[in-house]
XYZ file of C-alpha atoms in Angstrom:
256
model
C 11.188 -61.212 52.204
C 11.483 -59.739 55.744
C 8.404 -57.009 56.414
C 11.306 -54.583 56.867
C 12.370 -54.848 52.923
C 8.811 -55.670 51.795
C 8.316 -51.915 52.918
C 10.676 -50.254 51.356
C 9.494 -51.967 48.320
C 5.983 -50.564 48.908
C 7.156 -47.154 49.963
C 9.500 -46.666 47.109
C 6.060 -48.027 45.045
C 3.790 -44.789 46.944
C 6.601 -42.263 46.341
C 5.828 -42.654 42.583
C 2.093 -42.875 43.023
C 0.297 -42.105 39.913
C 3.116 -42.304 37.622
C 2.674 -44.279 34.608
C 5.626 -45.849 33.005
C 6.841 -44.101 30.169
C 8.000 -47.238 28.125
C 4.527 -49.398 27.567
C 4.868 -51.655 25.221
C 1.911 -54.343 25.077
C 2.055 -57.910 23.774
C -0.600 -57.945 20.802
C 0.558 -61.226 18.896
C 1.239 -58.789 16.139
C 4.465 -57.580 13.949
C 5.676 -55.466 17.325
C 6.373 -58.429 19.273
C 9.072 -59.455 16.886
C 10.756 -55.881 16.963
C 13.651 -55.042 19.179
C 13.200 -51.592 20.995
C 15.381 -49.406 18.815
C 13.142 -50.484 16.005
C 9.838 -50.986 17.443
C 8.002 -47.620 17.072
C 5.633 -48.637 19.890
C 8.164 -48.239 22.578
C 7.805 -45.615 24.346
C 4.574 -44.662 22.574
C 1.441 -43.547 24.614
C -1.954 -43.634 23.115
C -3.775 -40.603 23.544
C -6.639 -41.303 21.207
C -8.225 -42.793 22.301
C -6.048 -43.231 25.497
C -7.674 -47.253 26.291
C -6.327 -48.412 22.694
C -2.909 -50.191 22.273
C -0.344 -49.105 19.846
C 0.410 -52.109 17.164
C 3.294 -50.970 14.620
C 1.882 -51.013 10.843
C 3.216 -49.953 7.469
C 2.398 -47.221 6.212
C 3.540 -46.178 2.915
C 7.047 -48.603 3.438
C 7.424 -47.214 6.931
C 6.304 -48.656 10.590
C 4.341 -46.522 12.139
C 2.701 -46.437 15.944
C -0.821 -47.136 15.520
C -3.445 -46.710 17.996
C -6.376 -49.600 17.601
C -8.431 -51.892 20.288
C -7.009 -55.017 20.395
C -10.028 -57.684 19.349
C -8.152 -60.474 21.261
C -5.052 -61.249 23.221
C -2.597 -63.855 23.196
C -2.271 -66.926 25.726
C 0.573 -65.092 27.341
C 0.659 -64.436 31.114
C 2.242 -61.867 31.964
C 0.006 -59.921 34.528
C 0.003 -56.015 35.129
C -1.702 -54.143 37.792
C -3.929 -51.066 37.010
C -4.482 -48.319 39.086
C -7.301 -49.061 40.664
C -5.257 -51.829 41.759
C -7.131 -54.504 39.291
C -5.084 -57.304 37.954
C -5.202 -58.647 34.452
C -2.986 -61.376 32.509
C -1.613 -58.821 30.227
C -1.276 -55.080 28.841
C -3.100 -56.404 26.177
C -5.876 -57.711 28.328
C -5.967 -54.761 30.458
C -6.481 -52.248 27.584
C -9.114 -54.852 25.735
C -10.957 -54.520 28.768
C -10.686 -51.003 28.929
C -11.404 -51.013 24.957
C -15.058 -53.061 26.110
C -15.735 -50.213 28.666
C -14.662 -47.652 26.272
C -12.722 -45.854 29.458
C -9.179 -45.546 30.343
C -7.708 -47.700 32.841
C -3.988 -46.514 33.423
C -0.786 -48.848 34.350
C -0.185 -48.840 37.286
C 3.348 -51.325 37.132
C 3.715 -54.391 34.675
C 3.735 -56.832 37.299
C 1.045 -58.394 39.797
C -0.761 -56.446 42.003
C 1.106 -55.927 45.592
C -3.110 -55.690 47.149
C -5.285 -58.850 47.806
C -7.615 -59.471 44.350
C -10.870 -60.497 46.681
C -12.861 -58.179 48.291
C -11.613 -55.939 51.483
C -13.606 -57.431 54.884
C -15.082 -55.440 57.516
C -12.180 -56.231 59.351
C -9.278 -55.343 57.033
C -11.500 -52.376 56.561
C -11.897 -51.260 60.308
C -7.478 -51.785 60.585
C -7.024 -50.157 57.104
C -6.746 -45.977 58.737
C -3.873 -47.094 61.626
C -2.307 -49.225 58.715
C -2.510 -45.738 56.754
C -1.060 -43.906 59.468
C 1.925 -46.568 59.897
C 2.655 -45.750 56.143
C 2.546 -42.214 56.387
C 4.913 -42.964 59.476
C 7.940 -44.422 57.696
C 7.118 -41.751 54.973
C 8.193 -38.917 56.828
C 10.944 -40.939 58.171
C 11.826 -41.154 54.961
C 11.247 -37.654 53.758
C 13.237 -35.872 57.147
C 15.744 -38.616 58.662
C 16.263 -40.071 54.606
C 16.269 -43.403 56.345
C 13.347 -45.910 57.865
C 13.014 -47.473 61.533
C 11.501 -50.736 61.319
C 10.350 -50.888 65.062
C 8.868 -47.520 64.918
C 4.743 -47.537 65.036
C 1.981 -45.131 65.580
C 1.260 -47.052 69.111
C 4.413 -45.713 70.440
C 3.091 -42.364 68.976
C 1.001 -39.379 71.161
C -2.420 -38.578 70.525
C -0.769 -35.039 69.621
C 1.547 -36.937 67.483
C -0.938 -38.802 65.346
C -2.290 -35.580 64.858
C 0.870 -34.006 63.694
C 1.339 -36.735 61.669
C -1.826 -36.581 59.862
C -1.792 -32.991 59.242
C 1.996 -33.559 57.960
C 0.107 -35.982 55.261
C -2.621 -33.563 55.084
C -0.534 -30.183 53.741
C 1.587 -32.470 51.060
C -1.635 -33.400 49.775
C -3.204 -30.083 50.227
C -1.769 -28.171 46.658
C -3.710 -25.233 46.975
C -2.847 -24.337 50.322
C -6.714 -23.771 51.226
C -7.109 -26.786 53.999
C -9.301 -28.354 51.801
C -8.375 -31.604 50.393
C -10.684 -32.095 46.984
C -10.825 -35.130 44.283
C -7.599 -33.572 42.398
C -5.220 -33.777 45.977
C -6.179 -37.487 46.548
C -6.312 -38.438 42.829
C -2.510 -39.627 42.391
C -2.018 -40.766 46.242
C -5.325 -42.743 45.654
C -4.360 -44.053 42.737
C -0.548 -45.112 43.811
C -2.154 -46.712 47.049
C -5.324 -49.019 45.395
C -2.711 -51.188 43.487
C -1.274 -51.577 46.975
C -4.067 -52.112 49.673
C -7.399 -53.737 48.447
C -9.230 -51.484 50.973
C -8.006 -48.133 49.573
C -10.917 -47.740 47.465
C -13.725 -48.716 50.207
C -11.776 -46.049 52.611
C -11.510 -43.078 50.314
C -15.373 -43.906 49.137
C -16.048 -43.957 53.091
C -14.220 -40.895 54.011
C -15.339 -38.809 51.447
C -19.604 -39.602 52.236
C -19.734 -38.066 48.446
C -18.452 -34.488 49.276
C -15.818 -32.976 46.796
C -13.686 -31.555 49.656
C -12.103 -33.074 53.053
C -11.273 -30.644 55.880
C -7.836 -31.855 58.309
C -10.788 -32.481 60.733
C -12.558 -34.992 58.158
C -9.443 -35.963 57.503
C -8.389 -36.955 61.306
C -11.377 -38.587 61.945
C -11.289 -40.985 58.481
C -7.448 -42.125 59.651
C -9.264 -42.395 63.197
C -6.292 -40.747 65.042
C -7.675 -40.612 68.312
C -9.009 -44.174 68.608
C -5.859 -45.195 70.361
C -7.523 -48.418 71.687
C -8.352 -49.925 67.818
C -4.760 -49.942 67.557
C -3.480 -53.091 67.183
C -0.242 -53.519 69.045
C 1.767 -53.945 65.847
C -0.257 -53.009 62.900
C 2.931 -54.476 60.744
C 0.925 -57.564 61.816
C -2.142 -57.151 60.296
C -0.667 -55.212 57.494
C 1.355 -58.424 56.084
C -1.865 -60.767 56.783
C -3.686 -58.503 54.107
C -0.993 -58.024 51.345
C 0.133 -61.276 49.491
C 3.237 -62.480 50.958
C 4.930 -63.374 47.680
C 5.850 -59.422 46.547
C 6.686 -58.007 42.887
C 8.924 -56.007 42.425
C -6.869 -36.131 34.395
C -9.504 -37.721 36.247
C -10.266 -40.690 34.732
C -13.564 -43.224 34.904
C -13.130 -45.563 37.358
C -13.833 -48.951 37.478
């Protein structure tokens, strides 16, 4: 896959960031496996208590019924999902036993592999990760006011005026209150749609916040590093496709 389509995979992926499918139906090894979806009472059934349990289908009084319950082990089946804080694991089932151990939820992200790197993000992935940032936020608006993508476009081509504008055109999507303050709620879904997708998302927003609930556009500029025009690379398309795998699927909660 050309890096022209691979994006548009992972921007189609961001423009649903933090949605969690609506049809989750885990492999247990129990009677819902052997259910088609018109009869299996699990589809399209989310657990909400607790919200880490899986729903198995049980009889109750000569009718299936969803059933929320910890799974207490999980078939030999591989078929991985990625969570949102862009962990992978072999299964749904695995994922919510796992979350059933920690007693916390960990939502779907997507059931398939994780787009972002499993091993840990490097200094140096994490020095490129704000201009690779930028670059996405770059064919976003592209997206959003054009409704189509340049491939050859990049933020080195860009103004220092025009990173700027850029960022702040980020910034005020983000911002839902309208105050200039981004807090924990603004960057919860765009956080949580980008860590299945970079590996360094995490180690970014942990960096960029410095523990404060709230991030000013100034804050903000500096984290993406707008004005370091030299630490550019001269195609960060480059250095983004070096970190991603190359093979590509298709409330506040605890984090991991």
């Amino acid at each position: 896959m050309n890096y022209y389509s691979w994006l548009l995979v992972v921007l189609a992926s961001l423009l649903v960031a933090g949605q969690e499918p609506d049809n989750e139906v885990a492999s247990n090894g129990g009677d819902s496996d052997e259910l088609d979806d018109d009869h299996n009472p699990c589809y399209g059934y989310r657990c909400r208590k607790p919200s880490y349990a899986i729903c198995i289908s049980k009889e109750i009084d000569g009718i299936l019924q969803p059933v929320c319950e910890c799974p207490e082990s999980c078939p030999d089946i591989v078929k991985p999902v990625c969570s949102v804080y862009g962990k992978q694991y072999d299964s749904l089932c695995h994922l919510r036993l796992f979350a059933c151990k920690k007693q916390r939820s960990y939502p779907l992200a997507y059931p398939k592999p994780c787009v972002a790197s499993q091993e840990p993000c490097s200094e140096f992935e994490l020095n490129e990760f704000p201009h690779r940032l930028l670059e996405w936020f770059l064919h976003l608006r592209e997206i959003d006011e054009l409704r189509e993508l340049n491939p050859n476009s990049n933020i080195r081509k860009l103004t220092n005026a025009g990173r700027e504008k850029l960022a702040k055109w980020k910034f005020d999507l983000l911002d839902r209150k309208h105050d200039g303050l981004l807090d924990r709620r603004d960057l919860r879904e765009f956080r949580y749609g980008l860590m299945p997708l970079e590996h360094c998302a995490e180690d970014f927003f942990n960096g960029c916040s410095q523990g404060s609930k709230t991030i000013n556009l100034e804050q903000w500029n500096t984290c993406l590093r707008v004005d370091d025009v030299e630490g550019i690379p001269k195609r960060v398309a480059e250095v983004f496709l070096n970190v991603v795998p190359k093979q590509t699927p298709i409330e506040e909660e605890d984090e991991e």
